[in-house]
Amino acid sequence: MNLIQSYFNKNITIDNINYAGGYLSPIINWLSMAYSCLLLKRYNPEDHLIFYGNETMVHLFENLFELPYDEYRIVDCKGDYTDWFYCWPKIITYEAQKDPFIHIDNDIFMWDHLPQELKDAPLVAQHLERDSKFYMDVYNQIAKDQIKIPDYIKTCYDGNFISSYNAGLLGGNDLSFFHEYLSEIKKFVDNNAPQISSSDRRFLYNVVFEQWLFFGMTKKHNKTVKTFYSRPITDFDMKEAHVPFQILSLGELKYLHVMEYKDNIRCNRFIVYKMQTDFPQEYERILTVCHKLGVKSGINSLLSDCVDQDVEVFSRSKKLKELFNISDEKLYEIKQFEATTRDLLVKYNQQRDVYLNLQKEHNRLIDRFRRGDDRLNGLKLTLSPCLNLLEVTPSLVTFLLYNKRKVSPSDNVVLQIYNPTFNKIDEFIWPIQKFQLLESIIHQGNAEQLLIGNGTDCNLNKISVFLKQCLFDGIITFRA
């Protein structure tokens, strides 16, 4: 079985890889794709792992990032359809297959081998999905654009839901089906090219020809599709596969598909922490390459010489003055806050290596907790040594939350956490009662049991969620 991944981007050049791909920074985009590849190689060493891309992407991944694909293949992907549809390069990649394959999107992370039943199946997809919201919007656009669809696609709609197969994973052993499937895609797009080219929402048709058409053809030919998730997903309610939940639940991870959470800050940090912990050499190599190619980053590296500080936290008073014409007198308090924060960052930066090693150990302990490691027995929860607590006035909080449409209680504290990986001071504005609750919990002596939670007690589970979030954010940590 060939495991394949693909990435095409004509905007990337040998000298310019400054592309975020929906993530919060370009480096996290590249770390994410690298992490996906590295996990596949680690847990599926006997399978042939192949990367398909345009010439620049192959050069970047093979020669600069040195990702361990068994084979790299350059595929030409040009023309109007490539410009119209973000998934068209995947269609070209499917078309190049002569042997059984499973295509894995490069924002999927798998901490286990690909199940054998998927490798043996005639057809494979990530999951069956049924949607009555977004897909109905697509369905209405089809009517508006007067798109001609084959009768078998109409079987996707049962009057309440539209069904399709999610193509995060897609492939199988039935190559004759795929040949017909790809032929039908070309026919669908060719027949509707004039209407699609004039549509102001043609991006919606990606799901139609890649996912709806696949579903419709399996019904037409009475084909069985083996899915990674056994149950159908309704209205995109992923529940246990919900990315923020997976990250913050601190449960054991088997499979995570980032999808629409690329701009989620905790998802971004999770990717960086995992690459830093699981593949430190590759992590350093990618950061070094990005730095040499001029990609700006606040992410610290032990091997590269990049220490670009995130100065956004120091520019709020300037922005407030420029945008809202607030006087210097009224901004005095927030300027003092910025000066204090700047001094704090300088202080921590003097021992950055020490704090970076502490953070790495913290993240390793979180990984052990996810796995249910008994070696955590005897460790206690404590406030982070990187925590600085500030009591603040309501007027300062107003400026800190300016224009964010948040209502904050009158009694607040600011938790400032030095994050050595990102070389910045993280801020959390809490009601003082919330911080007092955290202190009381960790001083009770049973915080470790509360962290685990209880499946039947709602209140204990709320405390467990609270503690896990604090642990991930670095507000609390483990100690001997």
mmCIF file of N, CA, C and O in Angstrom, residues 287-321:
data_model
loop_
_atom_site.group_PDB
_atom_site.id
_atom_site.type_symbol
_atom_site.label_atom_id
_atom_site.label_comp_id
_atom_site.label_asym_id
_atom_site.label_seq_id
_atom_site.Cartn_x
_atom_site.Cartn_y
_atom_site.Cartn_z
ATOM 1 N N LEU A 287 13.331 25.414 11.379
ATOM 2 C CA LEU A 287 13.440 26.798 11.848
ATOM 3 C C LEU A 287 14.664 27.485 11.265
ATOM 4 O O LEU A 287 14.622 28.666 10.885
ATOM 5 N N THR A 288 15.773 26.751 11.168
ATOM 6 C CA THR A 288 16.991 27.329 10.623
ATOM 7 C C THR A 288 16.815 27.675 9.152
ATOM 8 O O THR A 288 17.222 28.758 8.695
ATOM 9 N N VAL A 289 16.212 26.759 8.383
ATOM 10 C CA VAL A 289 15.963 27.019 6.957
ATOM 11 C C VAL A 289 15.070 28.244 6.789
ATOM 12 O O VAL A 289 15.342 29.133 5.970
ATOM 13 N N CYS A 290 13.993 28.292 7.555
ATOM 14 C CA CYS A 290 13.060 29.419 7.446
ATOM 15 C C CYS A 290 13.755 30.735 7.781
ATOM 16 O O CYS A 290 13.559 31.755 7.105
ATOM 17 N N HIS A 291 14.580 30.720 8.807
ATOM 18 C CA HIS A 291 15.293 31.940 9.192
ATOM 19 C C HIS A 291 16.245 32.391 8.084
ATOM 20 O O HIS A 291 16.307 33.585 7.747
ATOM 21 N N LYS A 292 16.965 31.430 7.493
ATOM 22 C CA LYS A 292 17.897 31.777 6.415
ATOM 23 C C LYS A 292 17.173 32.349 5.202
ATOM 24 O O LYS A 292 17.737 33.169 4.467
ATOM 25 N N LEU A 293 15.912 31.923 5.014
ATOM 26 C CA LEU A 293 15.134 32.419 3.875
ATOM 27 C C LEU A 293 14.313 33.655 4.236
ATOM 28 O O LEU A 293 13.462 34.085 3.473
ATOM 29 N N GLY A 294 14.564 34.211 5.413
ATOM 30 C CA GLY A 294 13.966 35.500 5.773
ATOM 31 C C GLY A 294 12.568 35.435 6.336
ATOM 32 O O GLY A 294 11.873 36.461 6.375
ATOM 33 N N VAL A 295 12.127 34.258 6.795
ATOM 34 C CA VAL A 295 10.790 34.139 7.376
ATOM 35 C C VAL A 295 10.846 34.613 8.820
ATOM 36 O O VAL A 295 11.575 34.051 9.639
ATOM 37 N N LYS A 296 10.075 35.636 9.137
ATOM 38 C CA LYS A 296 10.055 36.190 10.490
ATOM 39 C C LYS A 296 9.304 35.258 11.430
ATOM 40 O O LYS A 296 8.299 34.656 11.067
ATOM 41 N N SER A 297 9.815 35.166 12.660
ATOM 42 C CA SER A 297 9.158 34.285 13.616
ATOM 43 C C SER A 297 9.507 34.709 15.024
ATOM 44 O O SER A 297 10.617 35.161 15.292
ATOM 45 N N GLY A 298 8.546 34.514 15.932
ATOM 46 C CA GLY A 298 8.824 34.703 17.347
ATOM 47 C C GLY A 298 9.234 33.412 18.013
ATOM 48 O O GLY A 298 9.424 33.364 19.220
ATOM 49 N N ILE A 299 9.384 32.337 17.227
ATOM 50 C CA ILE A 299 9.704 31.034 17.802
ATOM 51 C C ILE A 299 11.204 30.935 18.023
ATOM 52 O O ILE A 299 11.990 31.124 17.106
ATOM 53 N N ASN A 300 11.602 30.603 19.233
ATOM 54 C CA ASN A 300 13.010 30.476 19.548
ATOM 55 C C ASN A 300 13.558 29.135 19.127
ATOM 56 O O ASN A 300 12.852 28.133 19.105
ATOM 57 N N SER A 301 14.843 29.121 18.822
ATOM 58 C CA SER A 301 15.520 27.901 18.408
ATOM 59 C C SER A 301 16.882 27.847 19.080
ATOM 60 O O SER A 301 17.551 28.862 19.230
ATOM 61 N N LEU A 302 17.273 26.651 19.486
ATOM 62 C CA LEU A 302 18.581 26.504 20.124
ATOM 63 C C LEU A 302 19.713 26.539 19.109
ATOM 64 O O LEU A 302 20.816 26.983 19.402
ATOM 65 N N LEU A 303 19.465 26.042 17.886
ATOM 66 C CA LEU A 303 20.527 25.936 16.900
ATOM 67 C C LEU A 303 20.610 27.135 15.981
ATOM 68 O O LEU A 303 21.685 27.528 15.560
ATOM 69 N N SER A 304 19.456 27.710 15.635
ATOM 70 C CA SER A 304 19.487 28.873 14.738
ATOM 71 C C SER A 304 19.714 30.137 15.557
ATOM 72 O O SER A 304 19.555 30.138 16.777
ATOM 73 N N ASP A 305 20.085 31.195 14.886
ATOM 74 C CA ASP A 305 20.386 32.434 15.600
ATOM 75 C C ASP A 305 19.223 33.403 15.560
ATOM 76 O O ASP A 305 19.382 34.594 15.712
ATOM 77 N N CYS A 306 17.988 32.858 15.361
ATOM 78 C CA CYS A 306 16.841 33.774 15.277
ATOM 79 C C CYS A 306 16.234 33.984 16.651
ATOM 80 O O CYS A 306 15.921 33.043 17.350
ATOM 81 N N VAL A 307 16.133 35.232 17.053
ATOM 82 C CA VAL A 307 15.462 35.590 18.292
ATOM 83 C C VAL A 307 14.632 36.827 17.998
ATOM 84 O O VAL A 307 14.892 37.908 18.489
ATOM 85 N N ASP A 308 13.627 36.669 17.138
ATOM 86 C CA ASP A 308 12.763 37.789 16.761
ATOM 87 C C ASP A 308 11.674 37.934 17.812
ATOM 88 O O ASP A 308 10.843 37.052 17.985
ATOM 89 N N GLN A 309 11.679 39.042 18.527
ATOM 90 C CA GLN A 309 10.724 39.219 19.602
ATOM 91 C C GLN A 309 9.378 39.701 19.059
ATOM 92 O O GLN A 309 9.320 40.520 18.153
ATOM 93 N N ASP A 310 8.313 39.154 19.648
ATOM 94 C CA ASP A 310 6.969 39.604 19.309
ATOM 95 C C ASP A 310 6.698 40.871 20.128
ATOM 96 O O ASP A 310 6.567 40.805 21.343
ATOM 97 N N VAL A 311 6.654 42.023 19.441
ATOM 98 C CA VAL A 311 6.530 43.290 20.166
ATOM 99 C C VAL A 311 5.099 43.814 20.175
ATOM 100 O O VAL A 311 4.857 44.944 20.588
ATOM 101 N N GLU A 312 4.144 42.995 19.757
ATOM 102 C CA GLU A 312 2.763 43.469 19.711
ATOM 103 C C GLU A 312 2.295 43.932 21.087
ATOM 104 O O GLU A 312 1.570 44.915 21.213
ATOM 105 N N VAL A 313 2.721 43.208 22.128
ATOM 106 C CA VAL A 313 2.269 43.542 23.468
ATOM 107 C C VAL A 313 2.764 44.926 23.898
ATOM 108 O O VAL A 313 2.224 45.541 24.802
ATOM 109 N N PHE A 314 3.811 45.440 23.235
ATOM 110 C CA PHE A 314 4.354 46.740 23.615
ATOM 111 C C PHE A 314 3.821 47.884 22.758
ATOM 112 O O PHE A 314 4.245 49.022 22.921
ATOM 113 N N SER A 315 2.938 47.619 21.834
ATOM 114 C CA SER A 315 2.510 48.650 20.892
ATOM 115 C C SER A 315 1.049 49.043 21.047
ATOM 116 O O SER A 315 0.530 49.794 20.239
ATOM 117 N N ARG A 316 0.390 48.541 22.101
ATOM 118 C CA ARG A 316 -1.042 48.839 22.222
ATOM 119 C C ARG A 316 -1.314 50.314 22.467
ATOM 120 O O ARG A 316 -2.261 50.870 21.916
ATOM 121 N N SER A 317 -0.497 50.947 23.288
ATOM 122 C CA SER A 317 -0.733 52.367 23.561
ATOM 123 C C SER A 317 -0.581 53.190 22.287
ATOM 124 O O SER A 317 -1.353 54.119 22.037
ATOM 125 N N LYS A 318 0.396 52.826 21.470
ATOM 126 C CA LYS A 318 0.602 53.540 20.206
ATOM 127 C C LYS A 318 -0.595 53.355 19.283
ATOM 128 O O LYS A 318 -1.072 54.316 18.662
ATOM 129 N N LYS A 319 -1.096 52.123 19.203
ATOM 130 C CA LYS A 319 -2.252 51.856 18.342
ATOM 131 C C LYS A 319 -3.488 52.582 18.844
ATOM 132 O O LYS A 319 -4.271 53.127 18.057
ATOM 133 N N LEU A 320 -3.682 52.586 20.164
ATOM 134 C CA LEU A 320 -4.846 53.278 20.732
ATOM 135 C C LEU A 320 -4.798 54.777 20.412
ATOM 136 O O LEU A 320 -5.824 55.385 20.098
ATOM 137 N N LYS A 321 -3.597 55.336 20.462
ATOM 138 C CA LYS A 321 -3.466 56.759 20.175
ATOM 139 C C LYS A 321 -3.748 57.037 18.701
ATOM 140 O O LYS A 321 -4.442 58.008 18.355
#
